[in-house]
Amino acid sequence: MRHVVVGTAGHIDHGKTSLVKALTGTDTDRLPEEKARGITIDLGFAFLEEPDGLTIEIVDVPGHERFVKNMLAGVGGIDLVMLVIAADEGVMPQTREHLAICSLLHIKSGLVVLTKTDLAEPDWIELVQEDVRSLLEPTFLAGCPIVPVSVRTGAGLVALRAELAALARSVPVKGTDQTPRLPIDRVFTVRGFGTVVTGTLTAGALAVDDRLESYPRGVQFKVRGLQVHGRAVERAAAGQRTAVNLQGVERAAIERGDVVAPPGALVPTLLADATLELLKDAPRPLKTRDRVRFHVGTQEVMARVLLVDRTQLEPGEASYGRFRLEAPIVALPGDRFVVRSYSPIVTIGGGTVLDVVPPRFKRKTPALLAHLTLLERGTPAQVLEEHLKQAGAAGARGADLRARTAFGPERLPALLDELQKAGAIVAVDREWYLHREANDRLRSQTLGLLEAFHAENPLRAGISREELRSRAGNAQERVFDQLLTRLEAEGVVRSERDQVRLAAHTIKLNAEQQKVVSGLEADFLRAGAAPPSPEEALAKLGVKGTERHELFQLLVAERRLVRVKESLYFHADALGAVQDKLIACLREKKDIGPADVKDLLGITRKYAIPLMEYFDAQRITVRQGERRVLRGA
Ligand SMILES: Nc1nc2c(ncn2[C@@H]2O[C@H](COP(=O)(O)OP(=O)(O)OP(=O)(O)O)[C@@H](O)[C@H]2O)c(=O)[nH]1
Ligand SMILES: [Mg+2]
């Protein structure tokens, strides 16, 4: 089962809709206004089934110059174009404009239908054919079949159908390893069913009960039903005209231009980098900051264009542009788009989307140019590496890379693997990646910070992990954790509790410092349950300072002194002895008050109260009024 999408194109009244009807039996002009005016206003849909299982989906577009925007919403998803030219009138303005649009969208092939041949003399038809050939010469339709037909007499219709089927069979099969996307071209409600959207599925498949999302508004829903050609189906495949019945979504929450895809698979953006070419016959140069109409998929959004390496793009020239969009678009790199001027509304150019999450760059810098050139011309692996390079120290999640590249769910992991093996990127964990350069930069920055910290604080064992992370440019937490884990595994860094240090760092005391530290420790040990204040202890050794003194803190960091409350420290051994006595006493007496503690340890209230509170906090005792009992006793 193959589905190939053919779009009509051509000037108003040249017979597109009549031709579709003659081929398929379907009148695609459904609107009352279309019937009344005898012109096509919006898109119409029909199909042809070939005996071998090939289905040719036909999108009929309006030719009126005022409805080119509708035409653009229709041709975004087509594989082939059927350029319809009336033999009596020949090439007209929208013949050219539609042809230019198809060229800009990189439609691969198609054919020309020279219709209304019953209205022209053979000589004249001959001349028109010449004219058409020279029009097509510089385009993708150069040398394509030109099929003369008359809907009135039926002449040429059989030959046309055969040409169409042959062309359709030569269209390459659509990729399966791609994000399924349904750019919405119609939204309506069906009584008893609710909201229905239609579009041409670009890739992959959709199935009933799938959980999907409508972008850019992020409305999530379940597929209640699917229809293809008016028949209910369980599954819709790439290339099929698909109608999706959304469960629980208001009609007003969706409009033409929105895109249906799996949740998280796409990123709406207000900024897009792209290649940009101006048509040779554009009426004037395009200047940076010009306001344009940006058409991608079935969407039209106003935008300002910033030219990357010049202030003005001349007709026929190509460069890179950054588009500041006035409403979010939903696209993937590789998508083609069309640009029309704000006023007068004419098609002036187009290009390929390169990046939908563009990095911040100072405009016009050679770096930006090099970056965009790589995105345009690089191999898939180079493009992916470039995205990770731009992500810097923050790195990127695999799922986010998928939403901003055209690589499918199978291709992307394979490319990430390849880059990892080549040493270009580092896997932070199973879903987070970092460019090698960012990794190395963060690593040397972190080691440098540790070195500097030790040099400035020779008597401190280490720096807190959080402090270090924030000094290292507020590194992404997962990235930083992974770096420290690796540095530890390599034996370069040690971390204890929340303190990090270089493995090589040791605290070296000179003789005088050593004397102070030993003196302090001895003093507190001797004082037992009635220790001096830090100031007193230091002063006794001839040092001026408080508990913040670094030699004092050294004993605290090593847990030889334990802080019971502000400015009240006990030697760890003394505190251990106090705890033992207290527990023994509590076992015997069941509960004790401050007076018991004073007597037991021979200390004053000044020590007894903080000690009792300390043991409460340590969850050894529980307070009951003014008395304490053993916790859990
Ligand atoms: N004599 C003759 N008339 C034709 C032929 N094909 C179409 N017409 C007539 O041309 C007029 C326009 O035909 P449409 O099919 O509506 O043209 P269209 O290209 O779809 O027009 P838009 O969608 O508005 O751009 C109608 O009156 C048709 O009957 C033909 O082969 N011979
Ligand atoms: Mg029509």
XYZ file of C-alpha atoms and ligand atoms in Angstrom:
666
model
C 0.000 0.000 0.000
C 1.558 3.246 -1.172
C 0.262 6.760 -0.824
C 1.559 9.550 -2.996
C 0.272 13.093 -2.707
C -0.265 15.156 -5.853
C -1.095 18.844 -5.656
C -2.649 20.935 -8.396
C -1.137 24.337 -9.197
C -1.842 27.042 -11.696
C -3.580 30.274 -12.556
C -7.199 31.012 -11.656
C -9.842 29.494 -13.911
C -7.362 27.343 -15.806
C -9.400 24.234 -15.049
C -7.725 22.611 -11.993
C -10.916 21.697 -10.166
C -12.652 20.523 -13.353
C -9.661 18.311 -14.077
C -9.691 16.768 -10.596
C -13.391 16.077 -11.009
C -12.835 14.500 -14.429
C -10.102 12.267 -12.990
C -11.725 11.274 -9.700
C -15.422 12.071 -9.918
C -15.106 14.299 -6.845
C -16.114 17.952 -6.940
C -13.649 19.499 -4.512
C -15.308 22.911 -4.492
C -17.531 22.302 -1.455
C -18.093 25.794 -0.047
C -21.315 27.601 -1.019
C -19.214 30.659 -1.845
C -17.050 28.569 -4.192
C -20.176 27.272 -5.946
C -21.637 30.776 -6.199
C -18.476 32.408 -7.540
C -17.288 29.477 -9.619
C -13.802 29.689 -8.151
C -11.851 27.711 -5.608
C -11.208 29.502 -2.315
C -9.867 26.807 -0.034
C -8.194 23.434 -0.385
C -10.110 20.473 -1.779
C -9.286 16.788 -1.530
C -9.856 13.763 -3.741
C -8.097 10.505 -4.538
C -7.476 7.897 -7.207
C -6.900 4.220 -6.545
C -4.758 2.205 -8.905
C -5.319 -1.557 -9.193
C -1.848 -2.341 -7.780
C -2.656 -0.733 -4.403
C -1.194 2.672 -5.196
C -3.336 5.526 -3.928
C -2.886 8.961 -5.427
C -4.085 11.604 -2.991
C -4.981 14.839 -4.732
C -4.929 18.260 -3.116
C -6.720 20.846 -5.235
C -5.615 24.418 -4.606
C -7.113 27.793 -5.469
C -5.545 29.795 -8.281
C -6.790 33.233 -7.233
C -3.898 35.458 -6.170
C -5.746 36.412 -2.986
C -5.805 32.771 -1.881
C -2.153 31.887 -2.417
C -1.916 31.553 1.363
C -4.432 28.678 1.177
C -2.525 27.207 -1.738
C 0.629 27.285 0.420
C -1.108 25.366 3.210
C -1.951 22.666 0.668
C 1.311 22.173 -1.183
C 3.507 21.845 1.926
C 2.943 18.103 2.056
C 2.824 17.118 -1.624
C 5.154 14.728 -3.453
C 4.256 15.722 -7.000
C 2.788 18.757 -8.674
C 0.305 18.830 -11.513
C 0.750 22.280 -13.026
C -2.437 23.108 -14.889
C -2.196 25.600 -17.759
C -5.167 26.510 -19.949
C -4.218 26.103 -23.598
C -6.194 29.182 -24.612
C -4.533 31.544 -22.106
C -1.095 30.054 -21.663
C 1.331 31.040 -18.903
C -0.170 33.586 -16.474
C 1.061 35.248 -13.224
C -0.053 32.536 -10.800
C 1.327 29.881 -13.167
C 4.698 31.463 -12.440
C 4.064 32.094 -8.747
C 2.809 28.554 -8.070
C 5.754 27.127 -9.981
C 8.147 29.289 -7.945
C 6.483 28.142 -4.714
C 6.846 24.490 -5.690
C 10.513 25.109 -6.539
C 11.095 26.821 -3.197
C 9.431 23.921 -1.384
C 11.769 21.517 -3.218
C 8.917 19.495 -4.672
C 10.858 16.803 -6.484
C 8.871 16.286 -9.678
C 5.581 16.563 -11.485
C 4.003 17.227 -14.840
C 2.161 19.907 -16.782
C -1.424 19.527 -17.918
C -2.264 21.679 -20.889
C -6.009 21.785 -20.493
C -8.961 23.303 -22.372
C -7.348 22.138 -25.629
C -10.839 22.190 -27.141
C -10.705 25.989 -26.962
C -7.477 26.470 -28.946
C -6.203 25.824 -32.466
C -3.415 23.245 -32.863
C -0.887 25.965 -33.983
C -1.650 27.988 -30.939
C -1.291 24.936 -28.676
C 2.086 24.331 -30.321
C 3.175 27.887 -29.413
C 1.928 27.598 -25.848
C 3.868 24.357 -25.442
C 7.055 26.099 -26.576
C 6.410 28.849 -24.110
C 5.806 26.371 -21.286
C 8.998 24.480 -22.069
C 11.112 27.587 -21.797
C 9.345 28.542 -18.551
C 10.199 25.126 -17.097
C 13.741 24.984 -18.441
C 15.499 26.386 -15.327
C 13.200 24.548 -12.875
C 12.727 21.086 -11.368
C 10.079 20.477 -14.060
C 12.555 20.841 -16.937
C 11.751 18.150 -19.497
C 8.690 16.884 -17.623
C 5.686 15.427 -19.484
C 3.287 18.016 -20.907
C -0.085 16.325 -21.340
C -2.723 18.044 -23.474
C -6.276 17.361 -22.295
C -9.793 18.610 -22.629
C -12.224 18.049 -19.842
C -14.986 19.026 -22.218
C -14.212 16.260 -24.770
C -12.358 13.873 -22.493
C -9.323 13.923 -24.800
C -6.037 13.059 -23.107
C -7.515 12.033 -19.736
C -6.503 8.372 -20.041
C -2.959 9.341 -21.000
C -2.819 11.787 -18.089
C -3.881 9.172 -15.581
C -1.187 6.803 -16.882
C 1.500 9.513 -16.657
C 0.408 10.404 -13.117
C 0.510 6.783 -11.964
C 3.958 6.273 -13.504
C 5.321 9.382 -11.803
C 3.738 8.382 -8.480
C 5.393 4.973 -8.627
C 8.777 6.659 -8.971
C 8.345 8.680 -5.754
C 10.710 7.277 -3.102
C 9.014 5.457 -0.215
C 8.580 7.730 2.799
C 10.970 7.213 5.698
C 9.722 5.185 8.640
C 12.342 6.430 11.097
C 10.900 9.910 11.408
C 8.646 11.719 13.810
C 5.040 11.361 12.570
C 3.636 14.822 11.910
C 0.216 15.898 10.788
C 0.218 19.594 9.800
C -3.430 20.540 10.184
C -5.196 22.011 7.151
C -8.797 21.768 8.368
C -10.565 21.788 11.737
C -14.261 21.181 12.210
C -16.735 19.592 14.580
C -18.882 16.596 13.844
C -22.076 16.306 15.882
C -21.753 13.584 18.443
C -18.022 13.176 17.845
C -16.487 16.526 18.630
C -13.393 18.048 17.095
C -11.883 16.607 13.927
C -8.691 17.749 12.217
C -7.393 16.754 8.810
C -4.021 16.833 7.164
C -1.523 14.797 5.193
C 0.576 12.581 7.460
C 4.218 13.353 6.630
C 5.893 10.305 8.143
C 5.377 7.301 10.403
C 1.892 6.241 11.416
C -0.957 7.201 13.754
C -3.305 4.758 15.456
C -6.590 4.901 17.354
C -5.999 5.398 21.102
C -2.572 7.015 20.523
C -1.765 9.824 22.924
C -0.821 12.846 20.833
C -0.222 16.538 21.218
C -1.337 19.495 19.166
C 1.451 22.063 18.802
C 2.247 24.866 19.427
C -0.389 25.135 22.143
C 0.545 21.840 23.747
C -2.990 20.440 23.917
C -2.715 16.719 24.648
C -5.410 14.274 23.658
C -6.227 10.684 22.809
C -7.132 9.643 19.258
C -10.794 8.699 19.422
C -11.088 7.774 15.780
C -9.258 7.921 12.444
C -10.634 8.213 8.947
C -8.989 7.869 5.580
C -11.102 8.737 2.515
C -14.221 8.792 4.648
C -13.677 5.273 5.986
C -12.921 4.527 9.634
C -9.482 2.931 10.048
C -7.387 1.715 12.995
C -4.198 3.135 11.567
C -3.153 5.896 9.176
C 0.172 5.784 7.357
C 2.596 8.321 5.887
C 1.230 10.067 2.807
C -2.413 9.437 3.660
C -4.995 12.161 3.872
C -5.984 11.611 7.468
C -8.875 12.826 9.605
C -8.285 12.579 13.346
C -11.121 12.716 15.872
C -9.654 14.196 19.030
C -10.990 13.192 22.391
C -11.862 16.016 24.742
C -10.454 18.947 22.762
C -12.464 22.094 22.094
C -12.735 23.223 18.487
C -11.370 26.630 19.537
C -8.146 25.079 20.905
C -6.889 24.174 17.428
C -6.505 25.950 14.109
C -5.049 25.450 10.634
C -1.292 25.560 10.880
C -1.090 23.636 14.147
C 0.727 20.306 14.024
C -0.283 16.991 15.584
C 2.618 14.784 16.719
C 3.627 12.604 19.678
C 3.984 14.484 22.981
C 7.412 16.070 23.436
C 8.458 15.330 19.855
C 8.487 18.960 18.678
C 9.421 22.355 20.101
C 7.415 25.455 19.265
C 9.759 28.356 18.626
C 9.730 32.120 18.113
C 13.186 32.074 16.591
C 14.454 30.023 13.664
C 17.720 30.009 11.741
C 17.476 29.082 8.078
C 18.972 29.287 4.630
C 17.281 32.015 2.660
C 17.109 32.572 -1.091
C 15.449 35.476 -2.821
C 13.725 34.735 -6.148
C 15.380 36.196 -9.247
C 12.200 38.069 -10.092
C 11.532 39.327 -6.555
C 10.386 42.950 -6.974
C 13.070 44.390 -4.684
C 15.948 43.443 -2.389
C 15.147 42.048 1.045
C 16.537 44.191 3.835
C 17.423 43.046 7.317
C 14.511 43.643 9.732
C 11.970 43.541 6.872
C 8.610 42.184 7.929
C 7.613 39.100 5.938
C 5.050 36.306 5.875
C 6.656 33.015 6.831
C 4.899 29.878 5.521
C 5.933 26.456 6.830
C 3.816 23.309 6.814
C 0.242 24.583 6.863
C 1.217 27.588 8.965
C 1.546 31.285 8.143
C 3.243 33.560 10.674
C 4.499 37.135 10.428
C 8.221 37.485 11.003
C 11.145 39.853 10.884
C 14.143 38.574 9.037
C 17.670 39.264 10.263
C 20.255 38.686 7.566
C 23.342 37.051 8.975
C 26.180 38.346 6.831
C 24.751 41.388 5.021
C 22.178 44.111 5.410
C 20.453 43.467 2.123
C 19.770 40.402 0.000
C 19.487 41.045 -3.743
C 17.060 39.149 -6.014
C 18.651 35.859 -7.035
C 21.016 35.813 -4.032
C 21.100 33.311 -1.163
C 22.391 33.592 2.391
C 21.338 32.754 5.939
C 18.584 34.410 7.923
C 17.386 34.408 11.489
C 13.616 34.749 11.679
C 11.998 36.446 14.671
C 8.493 35.055 14.511
C 5.491 36.935 15.832
C 3.772 33.683 16.827
C 5.353 30.312 17.539
C 5.989 27.962 14.625
C 6.430 24.209 14.784
C 9.025 22.868 12.373
C 12.029 20.595 12.152
C 15.394 21.267 10.529
C 15.230 20.336 6.873
C 11.683 21.660 6.472
C 11.323 23.969 3.495
C 9.462 27.248 3.877
C 8.238 30.098 1.672
C 8.526 33.816 2.344
C 6.066 36.368 0.975
C 6.458 40.096 1.291
C 4.198 41.938 3.696
C 2.857 44.303 1.083
C 2.263 43.816 -1.772
C 1.618 40.178 -0.888
C 3.814 38.287 -3.321
C 6.088 35.287 -3.042
C 9.669 36.510 -2.835
C 11.729 33.585 -1.601
C 12.190 30.739 0.811
C 14.668 28.324 2.258
C 15.394 25.438 4.597
C 14.955 25.544 8.368
C 18.326 24.833 10.010
C 17.660 25.287 13.716
C 14.534 25.776 15.805
C 16.388 26.347 19.079
C 19.091 28.710 17.835
C 21.913 29.606 20.201
C 22.478 33.222 21.128
C 25.110 34.744 18.923
C 26.152 38.281 18.280
C 24.819 38.848 14.820
C 27.136 39.066 11.810
C 29.917 37.292 13.595
C 31.934 34.848 11.512
C 31.197 32.287 14.240
C 27.489 32.380 13.444
C 28.218 32.001 9.748
C 30.471 29.018 10.388
C 27.844 27.511 12.685
C 25.069 27.845 10.098
C 27.259 26.563 7.278
C 27.931 23.466 9.356
C 24.223 22.956 10.036
C 23.495 23.323 6.327
C 26.320 21.301 4.831
C 27.590 19.039 7.619
C 27.044 15.300 7.890
C 24.338 14.234 10.347
C 27.006 13.428 12.954
C 28.646 16.831 12.493
C 25.289 18.569 12.842
C 24.499 16.713 16.047
C 27.952 17.436 17.430
C 27.500 21.115 16.605
C 24.220 21.247 18.551
C 25.951 19.715 21.573
C 28.857 22.097 21.197
C 26.423 25.013 21.333
C 24.662 23.503 24.353
C 27.912 24.092 26.244
C 28.286 23.058 29.861
C 24.556 22.486 30.256
C 24.642 19.639 27.759
C 21.403 18.325 26.294
C 18.906 15.567 26.819
C 18.499 13.002 24.042
C 14.769 13.748 23.822
C 15.456 17.467 23.376
C 17.961 16.750 20.625
C 15.297 14.735 18.879
C 12.843 17.631 18.953
C 15.377 19.943 17.360
C 16.881 17.685 14.711
C 15.411 15.741 11.819
C 16.920 12.468 13.067
C 14.405 9.765 13.845
C 14.093 7.613 16.965
C 16.477 5.009 15.513
C 18.953 7.294 13.812
C 19.519 9.631 16.746
C 20.765 7.066 19.301
C 22.976 5.547 16.592
C 24.525 8.957 15.863
C 24.989 9.681 19.585
C 26.720 6.331 19.935
C 28.994 7.065 17.023
C 29.966 10.468 18.458
C 30.623 8.928 21.857
C 32.856 6.242 20.399
C 34.751 8.905 18.473
C 35.291 10.777 21.755
C 33.499 13.885 20.498
C 30.815 13.789 23.169
C 30.418 12.392 26.663
C 27.320 10.642 28.020
C 26.506 12.161 31.385
C 23.997 9.405 31.989
C 21.645 7.389 29.847
C 19.783 10.421 28.554
C 22.088 13.394 28.942
C 24.979 14.318 26.693
C 27.792 16.820 26.828
C 30.256 17.929 24.208
C 33.802 16.765 24.946
C 35.130 20.335 24.945
C 32.525 21.481 27.462
C 33.299 18.455 29.576
C 37.040 19.136 29.497
C 36.504 22.827 30.185
C 34.320 22.105 33.201
C 36.807 19.547 34.423
C 39.801 21.857 34.313
C 37.747 24.720 35.709
C 36.676 22.560 38.646
C 40.197 21.336 39.327
C 41.466 24.930 39.072
C 38.845 26.089 41.538
C 39.810 23.354 43.989
C 43.475 24.252 43.690
C 42.754 27.932 44.267
C 40.538 27.107 47.213
C 43.210 25.011 48.874
C 45.808 27.728 48.269
C 43.590 30.336 49.897
C 42.391 28.097 52.705
C 45.309 25.808 53.508
C 43.818 24.841 56.852
C 40.429 23.861 55.524
C 39.861 20.281 54.527
C 37.712 21.083 51.495
C 35.001 23.165 49.893
C 31.307 22.368 50.024
C 30.045 20.621 46.937
C 27.306 23.207 46.330
C 29.754 26.076 46.715
C 32.077 24.469 44.203
C 29.223 23.843 41.738
C 28.058 27.426 41.927
C 31.622 28.706 41.434
C 31.954 26.444 38.399
C 29.523 28.626 36.489
C 26.543 27.109 38.280
C 27.088 23.897 36.381
C 24.099 21.747 35.507
C 23.595 19.417 38.517
C 23.620 16.095 36.694
C 26.610 17.135 34.645
C 28.484 18.265 37.754
C 27.636 15.147 39.772
C 28.841 12.972 36.972
C 32.094 14.953 36.694
C 32.826 14.641 40.429
C 31.999 10.946 40.385
C 34.441 10.473 37.537
C 37.159 12.564 39.196
C 36.705 10.520 42.362
C 36.915 7.268 40.464
C 40.153 8.503 38.914
C 41.467 9.262 42.398
C 41.975 12.952 41.625
C 39.305 14.218 43.968
C 37.967 13.037 47.298
C 34.651 13.919 48.769
C 33.539 13.328 52.313
C 30.075 14.209 53.422
C 29.380 17.359 51.377
C 33.032 18.438 51.322
C 35.146 18.142 48.209
C 38.912 18.348 48.023
C 41.778 17.442 45.762
C 43.060 14.018 46.754
C 46.538 15.474 46.993
C 45.493 18.159 49.473
C 46.641 17.703 53.064
C 46.592 20.223 55.844
C 50.171 21.081 56.754
C 50.706 22.858 60.051
C 53.882 24.619 61.060
C 55.287 24.034 64.521
C 53.534 27.009 66.014
C 50.144 26.083 64.527
C 50.609 22.498 65.633
C 51.269 23.732 69.162
C 48.026 25.698 69.200
C 45.978 22.776 67.870
C 47.436 20.300 70.371
C 47.051 22.824 73.168
C 43.417 23.445 72.356
C 42.621 19.789 72.156
C 44.359 19.018 75.448
C 42.563 21.891 77.144
C 39.103 20.738 76.065
C 39.878 17.135 76.931
C 41.026 18.136 80.373
C 37.983 20.360 80.967
C 35.620 17.400 80.403
C 32.002 18.384 80.942
C 32.815 22.009 81.798
C 34.815 23.287 78.786
C 36.148 26.827 78.286
C 34.771 29.148 75.634
C 36.727 29.187 72.354
C 38.008 32.697 73.137
C 39.271 31.647 76.560
C 40.927 28.508 75.227
C 42.653 30.430 72.417
C 43.676 33.290 74.673
C 45.278 30.813 77.057
C 47.550 29.757 74.179
C 48.331 33.367 73.354
C 46.026 33.491 70.271
C 43.365 36.138 69.768
C 40.238 34.740 68.154
C 36.787 33.226 68.350
C 35.300 29.902 67.326
C 35.747 31.050 63.725
C 39.521 30.872 64.072
C 40.777 28.442 61.438
C 42.901 26.397 63.835
C 39.894 26.043 66.099
C 37.716 25.085 63.097
C 40.279 22.500 62.093
C 39.500 20.542 65.272
C 35.788 20.971 64.580
C 36.152 19.767 60.969
C 38.042 16.731 62.222
C 35.265 16.162 64.750
C 37.626 16.265 67.680
C 35.622 19.189 69.021
C 31.813 19.009 68.867
C 29.602 22.066 68.833
C 26.800 21.737 71.385
C 25.572 25.269 70.929
C 26.976 28.569 69.774
C 30.405 29.164 71.388
C 30.062 25.971 73.434
C 32.238 23.078 72.300
C 33.075 19.813 74.000
C 35.883 17.442 73.245
C 34.371 14.455 71.428
C 35.699 12.020 74.038
C 34.374 14.151 76.910
C 30.982 14.342 75.235
C 31.025 10.561 74.749
C 31.720 10.070 78.447
C 28.892 12.455 79.375
C 26.527 10.545 77.127
C 27.462 7.195 78.715
C 26.913 8.527 82.224
C 23.617 10.114 81.284
C 22.287 6.932 79.700
C 23.357 4.816 82.689
C 21.690 7.268 85.036
C 18.476 7.360 82.991
C 18.306 3.572 82.895
C 18.373 3.587 86.667
C 16.155 6.555 87.457
C 13.890 6.518 84.374
C 13.697 10.310 84.337
C 15.993 13.131 85.407
C 15.882 16.911 85.739
C 18.551 19.648 85.415
C 19.521 19.253 89.059
C 20.258 15.535 88.540
C 22.492 16.351 85.588
C 24.334 19.028 87.559
C 24.975 16.560 90.367
C 25.829 13.660 88.100
C 28.463 15.598 86.165
C 29.450 18.159 88.784
C 28.642 21.058 86.455
C 26.609 24.255 86.579
C 23.310 25.056 84.844
C 25.306 26.901 82.174
C 26.508 23.497 80.858
C 23.685 21.254 82.046
C 20.867 22.914 80.058
C 22.654 23.047 76.663
C 23.812 19.440 77.130
C 20.252 18.253 77.813
C 19.003 20.107 74.748
C 21.849 18.648 72.708
C 20.934 15.084 73.640
C 17.289 15.838 72.841
C 18.412 17.013 69.408
C 20.569 13.900 69.038
C 17.388 11.898 69.688
C 18.886 10.182 72.699
C 16.516 11.759 75.210
C 12.972 13.094 75.067
C 11.787 16.068 76.999
C 8.776 15.710 79.292
C 8.103 19.040 80.995
C 11.317 19.935 82.824
C 12.457 16.303 82.883
C 14.031 13.949 80.354
C 13.506 10.259 79.638
C 15.401 7.960 77.296
C 13.911 8.021 73.818
C 12.015 4.813 73.144
C 12.150 3.754 76.810
N -14.007 24.330 -22.709
C -13.443 23.900 -21.606
N -13.722 24.480 -20.459
C -13.126 24.033 -19.329
C -12.224 22.957 -19.334
N -11.812 22.748 -18.070
C -12.420 23.652 -17.319
N -13.217 24.444 -18.043
C -14.031 25.547 -17.546
O -13.189 26.558 -17.026
C -13.788 27.194 -15.918
C -12.880 27.167 -14.721
O -12.656 25.845 -14.309
P -12.203 25.448 -12.874
O -11.942 24.001 -12.886
O -13.108 25.978 -11.842
O -10.844 26.252 -12.779
P -9.848 26.291 -11.575
O -8.479 26.267 -12.114
O -10.184 25.232 -10.590
O -10.152 27.717 -10.943
P -9.665 28.236 -9.484
O -9.733 27.051 -8.611
O -10.600 29.301 -9.079
O -8.283 28.725 -9.668
C -15.074 26.447 -15.679
O -16.141 27.166 -16.211
C -14.902 25.143 -16.403
O -16.103 24.591 -16.859
C -11.950 22.344 -20.593
O -11.163 21.416 -20.718
N -12.572 22.869 -21.698
Mg -10.499 25.371 -8.632
